Coordinates of C-alpha atoms in Angstrom, one line a residue:
X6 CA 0.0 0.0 0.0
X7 CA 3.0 2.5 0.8
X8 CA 4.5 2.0 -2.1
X9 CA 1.5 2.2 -4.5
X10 CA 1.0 5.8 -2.5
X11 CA 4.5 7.5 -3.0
X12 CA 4.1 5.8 -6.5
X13 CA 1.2 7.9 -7.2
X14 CA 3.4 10.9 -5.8
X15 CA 2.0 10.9 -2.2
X16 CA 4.1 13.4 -0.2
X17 CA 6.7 11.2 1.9
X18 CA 7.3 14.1 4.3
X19 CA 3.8 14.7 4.8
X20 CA 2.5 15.6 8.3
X21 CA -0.3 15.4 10.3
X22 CA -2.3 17.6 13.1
X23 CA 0.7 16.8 15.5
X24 CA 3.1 17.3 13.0
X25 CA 3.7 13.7 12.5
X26 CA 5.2 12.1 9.6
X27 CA 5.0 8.6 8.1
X28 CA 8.4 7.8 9.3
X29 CA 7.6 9.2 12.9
X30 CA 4.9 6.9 12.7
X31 CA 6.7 3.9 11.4
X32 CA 10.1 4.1 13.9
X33 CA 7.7 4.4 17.0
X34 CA 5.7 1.0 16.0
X35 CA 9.0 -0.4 14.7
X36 CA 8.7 -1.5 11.6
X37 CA 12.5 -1.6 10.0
X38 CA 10.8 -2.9 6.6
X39 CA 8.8 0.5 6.1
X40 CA 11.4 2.5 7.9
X41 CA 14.2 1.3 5.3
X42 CA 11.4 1.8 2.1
X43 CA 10.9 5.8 3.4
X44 CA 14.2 6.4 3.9
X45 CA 15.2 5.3 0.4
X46 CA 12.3 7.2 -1.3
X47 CA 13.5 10.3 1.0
X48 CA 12.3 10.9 4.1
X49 CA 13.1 13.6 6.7
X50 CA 15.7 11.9 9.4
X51 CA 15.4 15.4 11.4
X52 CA 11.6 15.9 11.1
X53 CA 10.1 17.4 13.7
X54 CA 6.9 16.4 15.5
X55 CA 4.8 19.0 17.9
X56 CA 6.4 17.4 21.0
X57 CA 9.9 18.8 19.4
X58 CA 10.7 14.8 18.5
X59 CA 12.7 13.1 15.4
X60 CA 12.3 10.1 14.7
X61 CA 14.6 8.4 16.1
X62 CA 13.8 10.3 19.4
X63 CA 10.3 8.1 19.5
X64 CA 11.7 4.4 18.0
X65 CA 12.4 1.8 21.3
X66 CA 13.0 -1.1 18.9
X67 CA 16.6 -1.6 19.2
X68 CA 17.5 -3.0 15.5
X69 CA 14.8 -0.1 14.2
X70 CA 16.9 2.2 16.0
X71 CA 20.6 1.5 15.2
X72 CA 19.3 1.4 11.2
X73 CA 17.9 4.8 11.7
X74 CA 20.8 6.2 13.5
X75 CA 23.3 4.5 11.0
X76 CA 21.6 6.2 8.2
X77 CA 21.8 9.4 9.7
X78 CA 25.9 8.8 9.9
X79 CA 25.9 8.1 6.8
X80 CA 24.6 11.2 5.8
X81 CA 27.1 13.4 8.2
X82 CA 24.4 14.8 10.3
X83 CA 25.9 15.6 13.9
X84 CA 24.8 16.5 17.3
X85 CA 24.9 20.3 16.2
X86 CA 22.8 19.8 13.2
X87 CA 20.0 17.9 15.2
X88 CA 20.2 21.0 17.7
X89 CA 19.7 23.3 15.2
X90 CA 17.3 21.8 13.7
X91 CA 15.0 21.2 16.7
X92 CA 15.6 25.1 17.3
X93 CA 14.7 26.3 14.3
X94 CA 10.6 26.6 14.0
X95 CA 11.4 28.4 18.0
X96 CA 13.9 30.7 16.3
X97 CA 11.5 31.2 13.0
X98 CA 8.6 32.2 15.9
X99 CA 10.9 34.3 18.1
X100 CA 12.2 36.1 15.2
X101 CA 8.5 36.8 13.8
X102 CA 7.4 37.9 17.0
X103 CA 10.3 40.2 17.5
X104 CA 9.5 42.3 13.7
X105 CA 5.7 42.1 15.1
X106 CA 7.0 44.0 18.3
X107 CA 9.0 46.7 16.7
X108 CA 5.8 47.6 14.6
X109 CA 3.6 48.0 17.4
X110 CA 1.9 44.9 16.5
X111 CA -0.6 43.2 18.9
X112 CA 1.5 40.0 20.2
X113 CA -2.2 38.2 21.6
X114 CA -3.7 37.5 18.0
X115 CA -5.1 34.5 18.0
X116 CA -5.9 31.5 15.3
X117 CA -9.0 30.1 14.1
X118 CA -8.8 27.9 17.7
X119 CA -8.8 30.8 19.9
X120 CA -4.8 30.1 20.7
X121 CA -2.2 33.2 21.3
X122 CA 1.5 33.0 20.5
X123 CA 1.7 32.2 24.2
X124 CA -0.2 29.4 23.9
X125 CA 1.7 27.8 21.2
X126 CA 5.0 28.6 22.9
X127 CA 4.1 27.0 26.1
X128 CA 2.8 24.0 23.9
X129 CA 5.3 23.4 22.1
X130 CA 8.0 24.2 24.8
X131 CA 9.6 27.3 23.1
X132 CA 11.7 29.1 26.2
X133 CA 13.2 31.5 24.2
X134 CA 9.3 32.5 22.8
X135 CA 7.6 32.0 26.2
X136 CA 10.4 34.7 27.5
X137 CA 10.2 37.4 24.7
X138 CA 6.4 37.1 25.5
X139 CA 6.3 37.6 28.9
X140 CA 8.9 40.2 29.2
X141 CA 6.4 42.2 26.6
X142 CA 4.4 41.6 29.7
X143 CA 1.1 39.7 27.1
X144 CA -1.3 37.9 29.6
X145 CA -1.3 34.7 31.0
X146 CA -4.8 34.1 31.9
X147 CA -6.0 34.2 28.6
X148 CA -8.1 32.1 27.4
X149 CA -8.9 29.5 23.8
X150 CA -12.1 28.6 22.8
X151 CA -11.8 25.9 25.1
X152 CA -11.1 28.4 28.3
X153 CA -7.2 26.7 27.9
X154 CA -4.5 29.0 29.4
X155 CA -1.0 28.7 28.6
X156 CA -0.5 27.0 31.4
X157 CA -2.5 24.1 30.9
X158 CA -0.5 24.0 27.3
X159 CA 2.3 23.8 29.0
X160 CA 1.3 21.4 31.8
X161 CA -0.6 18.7 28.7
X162 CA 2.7 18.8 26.8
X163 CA 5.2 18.5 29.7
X164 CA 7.2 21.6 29.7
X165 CA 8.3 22.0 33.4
X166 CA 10.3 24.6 32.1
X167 CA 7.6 26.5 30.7
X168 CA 5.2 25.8 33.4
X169 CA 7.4 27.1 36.0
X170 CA 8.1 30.5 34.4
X171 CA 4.1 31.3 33.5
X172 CA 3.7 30.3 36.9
X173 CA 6.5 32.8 38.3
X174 CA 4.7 35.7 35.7
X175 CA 0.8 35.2 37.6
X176 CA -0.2 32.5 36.0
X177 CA -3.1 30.3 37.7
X178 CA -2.2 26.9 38.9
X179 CA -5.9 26.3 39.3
X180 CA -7.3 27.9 36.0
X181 CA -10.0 25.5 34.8
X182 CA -11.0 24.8 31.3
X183 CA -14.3 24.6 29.5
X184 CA -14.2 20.9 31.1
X185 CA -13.4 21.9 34.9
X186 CA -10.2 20.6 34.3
X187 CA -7.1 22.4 36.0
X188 CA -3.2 22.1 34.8
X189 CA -3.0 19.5 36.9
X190 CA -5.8 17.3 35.5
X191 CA -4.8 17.3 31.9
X192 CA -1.0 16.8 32.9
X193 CA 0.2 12.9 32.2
X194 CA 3.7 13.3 33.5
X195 CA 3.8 11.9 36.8
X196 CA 7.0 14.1 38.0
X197 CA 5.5 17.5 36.2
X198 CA 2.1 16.3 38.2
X199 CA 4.1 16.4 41.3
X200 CA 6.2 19.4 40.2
X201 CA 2.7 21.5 39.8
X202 CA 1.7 20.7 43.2
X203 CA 5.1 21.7 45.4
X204 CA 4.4 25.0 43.1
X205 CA 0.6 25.5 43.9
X206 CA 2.1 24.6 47.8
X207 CA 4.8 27.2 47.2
X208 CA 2.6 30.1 45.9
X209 CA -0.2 29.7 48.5
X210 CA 2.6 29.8 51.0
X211 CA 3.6 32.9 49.1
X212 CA 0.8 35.1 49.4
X213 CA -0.3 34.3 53.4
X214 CA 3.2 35.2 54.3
X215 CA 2.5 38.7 52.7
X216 CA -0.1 40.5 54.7
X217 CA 2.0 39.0 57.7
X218 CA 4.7 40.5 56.4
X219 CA 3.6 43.5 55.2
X220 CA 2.1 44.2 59.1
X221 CA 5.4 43.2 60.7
X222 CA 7.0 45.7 58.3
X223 CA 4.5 48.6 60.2
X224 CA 4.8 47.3 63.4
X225 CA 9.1 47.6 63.5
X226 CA 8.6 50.8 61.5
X227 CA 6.6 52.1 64.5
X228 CA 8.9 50.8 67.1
X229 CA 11.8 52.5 65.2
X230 CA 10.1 55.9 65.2
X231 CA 9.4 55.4 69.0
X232 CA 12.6 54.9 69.8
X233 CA 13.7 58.0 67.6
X234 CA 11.2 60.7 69.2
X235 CA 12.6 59.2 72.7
X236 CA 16.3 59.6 72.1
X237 CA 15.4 63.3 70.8
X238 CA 13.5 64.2 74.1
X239 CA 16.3 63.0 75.9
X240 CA 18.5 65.0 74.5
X241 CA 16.7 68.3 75.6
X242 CA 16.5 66.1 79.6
X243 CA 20.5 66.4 78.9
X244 CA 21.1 69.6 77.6
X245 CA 19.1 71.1 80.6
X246 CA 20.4 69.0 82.8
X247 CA 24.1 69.9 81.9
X248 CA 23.3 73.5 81.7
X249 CA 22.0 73.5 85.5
X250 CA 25.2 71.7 86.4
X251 CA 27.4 74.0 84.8
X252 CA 25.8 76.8 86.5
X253 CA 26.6 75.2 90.3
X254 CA 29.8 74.7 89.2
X255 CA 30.6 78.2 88.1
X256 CA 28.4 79.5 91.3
X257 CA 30.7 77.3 93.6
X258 CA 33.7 78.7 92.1
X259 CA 32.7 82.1 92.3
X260 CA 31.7 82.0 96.2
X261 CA 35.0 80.8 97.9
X262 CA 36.8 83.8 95.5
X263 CA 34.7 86.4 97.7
X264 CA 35.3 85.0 100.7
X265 CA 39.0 85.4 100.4
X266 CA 38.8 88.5 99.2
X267 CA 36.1 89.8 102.2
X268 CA 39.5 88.0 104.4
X269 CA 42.3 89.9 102.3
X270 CA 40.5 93.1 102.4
X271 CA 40.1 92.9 106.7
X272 CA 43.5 91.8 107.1
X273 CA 44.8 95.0 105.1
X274 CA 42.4 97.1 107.2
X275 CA 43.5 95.9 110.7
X276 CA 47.4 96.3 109.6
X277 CA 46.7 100.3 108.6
X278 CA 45.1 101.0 111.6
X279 CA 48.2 99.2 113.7
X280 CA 50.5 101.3 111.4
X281 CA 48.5 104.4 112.0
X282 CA 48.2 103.9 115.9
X283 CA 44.6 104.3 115.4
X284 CA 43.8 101.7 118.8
X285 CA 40.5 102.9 119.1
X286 CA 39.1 100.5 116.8
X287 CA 40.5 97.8 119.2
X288 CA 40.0 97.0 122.5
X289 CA 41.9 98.2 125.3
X290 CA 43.3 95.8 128.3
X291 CA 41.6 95.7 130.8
X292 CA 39.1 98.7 129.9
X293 CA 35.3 97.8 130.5
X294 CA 33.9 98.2 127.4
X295 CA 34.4 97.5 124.1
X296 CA 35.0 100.6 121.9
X297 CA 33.2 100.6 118.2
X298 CA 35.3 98.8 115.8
X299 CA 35.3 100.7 112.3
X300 CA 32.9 99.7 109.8
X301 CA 34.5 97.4 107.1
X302 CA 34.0 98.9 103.7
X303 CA 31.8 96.5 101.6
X304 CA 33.9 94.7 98.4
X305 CA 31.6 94.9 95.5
X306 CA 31.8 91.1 93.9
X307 CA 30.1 90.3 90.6
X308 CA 28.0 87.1 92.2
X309 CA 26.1 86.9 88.5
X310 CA 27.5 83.6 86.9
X311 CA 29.0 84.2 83.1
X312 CA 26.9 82.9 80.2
X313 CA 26.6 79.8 79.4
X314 CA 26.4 77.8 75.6
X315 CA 25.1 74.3 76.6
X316 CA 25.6 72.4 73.0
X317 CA 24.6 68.6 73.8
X318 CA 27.0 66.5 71.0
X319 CA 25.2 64.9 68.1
X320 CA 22.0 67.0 68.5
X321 CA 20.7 67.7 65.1
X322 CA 19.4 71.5 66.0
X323 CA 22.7 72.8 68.3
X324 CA 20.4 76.6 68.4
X325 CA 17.6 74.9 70.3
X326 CA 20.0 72.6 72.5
X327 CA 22.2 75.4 73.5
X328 CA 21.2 78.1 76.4
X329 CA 21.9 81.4 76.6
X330 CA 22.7 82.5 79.9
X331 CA 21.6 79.8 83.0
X332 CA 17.9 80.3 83.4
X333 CA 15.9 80.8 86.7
X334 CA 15.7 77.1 88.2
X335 CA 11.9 77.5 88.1
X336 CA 12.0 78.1 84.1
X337 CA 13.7 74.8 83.2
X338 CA 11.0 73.1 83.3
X339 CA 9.1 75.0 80.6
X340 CA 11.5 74.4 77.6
X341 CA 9.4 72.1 75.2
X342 CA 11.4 69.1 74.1
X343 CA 12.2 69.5 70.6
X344 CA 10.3 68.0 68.2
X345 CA 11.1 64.8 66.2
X346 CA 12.5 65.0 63.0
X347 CA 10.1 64.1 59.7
X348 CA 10.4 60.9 58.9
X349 CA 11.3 60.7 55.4
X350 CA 14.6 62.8 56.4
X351 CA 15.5 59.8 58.7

């Protein structure tokens, strides 16, 4: 029968809806006899199937397989070619999508099935596609005519890859389809299946850590901004409290200086009136009475203490920390602590 078709000039190469061609279809049954016929009448060793497979990728019959792979030796192709090639349709998008972005183009068209680029990147497993896509920030909750997102592309195909990066962009783990059917339904893989749910774990974890977080952020804010209005009102406690200090100091200082001089200024006085033989500002031996001593002229002493400039170290206003002059010990108390700095300047 295959043989009377490519007779009648059926297309070797041809494919199908999943991009399958006859030789796909004869190296995964394994049948060497039609495998051998379609490679002699030309068929594609490095066609490409929607899951991104050759044919040799899909054959698990041993003797198929070493007569496909020694055919493809024979014809030089290497590892690079085969890279390439599976590439190519996902650099032939990428490069399409990229001219459709520098014209302003709309990147969310979609086909006659309701699909976006996005959908057939994710389907097909396109990283580079899926990438360009998202950082032109298209949506990932759209939907086909089926109500299929990207991600359940992604997850029915087995792209991990994919899956993971829609799901980092927004996109819904538990999306359902026209069919109630989420990602994780539709998805045959057993390890993706598992993948999908540490992720929907993960991203619910996610977002009830972030009101939790977000009110521990106020919370230590506050406490921060407490602590700040204290330290300031403390430093006005300190500046007052080292400006009454200085003014003891200075009034103890000043004190013991008139006294001596009160002392200095008698001693002088007594010694004239000796040299003088003035004696009746003493008393005499053995007299009765005391005679009126002379009146001791009155040293005029500056008991007002100096001014004083309190400036309290690190205060971020030094003209309302520092004092001019010691005030009245009853006025202390009525300097306002100064006020806390706005916040944004912290």
């Amino acid at each position: 029968m295959m043989k009377l078709l490519i007779d009648f000039d059926a297309n070797v190469n041809a494919k199908d809806s999943e991009q399958w061609t006859p030789l796909h279809a004869a190296a995964t049954c394994g049948h060497i006899h039609l495998v051998r016929y379609l490679i002699s009448r030309g068929a594609d060793l490095l066609a490409v199937n929607a899951d991104g497979n050759m044919p040799y990728d899909i054959c698990e019959d041993e003797p198929t397989l070493d007569y496909i792979e020694s055919e493809m030796a024979k014809r030089g192709i290497t590892q690079e070619m085969i890279d390439e090639t599976r590439a190519a349709n996902e650099v032939m998008m990428l490069n399409d999508l990229k001219s459709l972005s520098e014209t302003g183009s709309d990147l969310e068209f979609r086909d006659e099935q309701g699909a976006t680029p996005l959908h057939i990147a994710a389907a097909n497993g396109y990283v580079s596609v899926v990438e360009f896509l998202l950082d032109q920030h298209v949506s990932t909750d759209v939907c086909d005519n089926d109500q299929w997102q990207p991600i359940h592309a992604a997850a029915c195909w087995g792209h991990p890859d994919v899956l993971e990066m829609l799901v980092q962009a927004g996109a819904d783990l538990n999306a359902r389809t026209k069919n109630g059917e989420t990602p994780y339904d539709i998805c045959e893989d057993p390890d993706l299946k598992e993948r999908i749910v540490q992720l929907r774990s993960e991203m619910e974890t996610k977002r009830a850590m972030q009101p939790n977080k977000l009110r521990r952020s106020q919370s230590q804010n506050t406490r921060s901004q407490s602590v700040r209005r204290t330290s300031i009102r403390e430093k006005g406690m300190i500046s007052r409290r080292e400006a009454r200090e200085e003014a003891r100091i200075r009034q103890e200082q000043q004190a013991p200086l008139g006294k001596d001089e009160d002392e200095e200024a008698m001693r002088r006085k007594s010694e004239g009136d000796v040299m003088n033989g003035d004696s009746g500002s003493l008393t005499s031996p053995g007299s009765d009475g005391e005679r009126p001593a002379s009146t001791i002229p009155s040293v005029p002493l500056s008991l007002a203490p100096a001014t004083v400039a309190v400036d309290v170290a690190g205060s971020s206003s030094p003209s309302r920390c520092g004092l001019e002059g010691v005030p009245e010990p009853g006025s202390l108390g009525s300097l306002a602590p100064m006020p806390p700095p706005s916040y944004s300047e912290v």
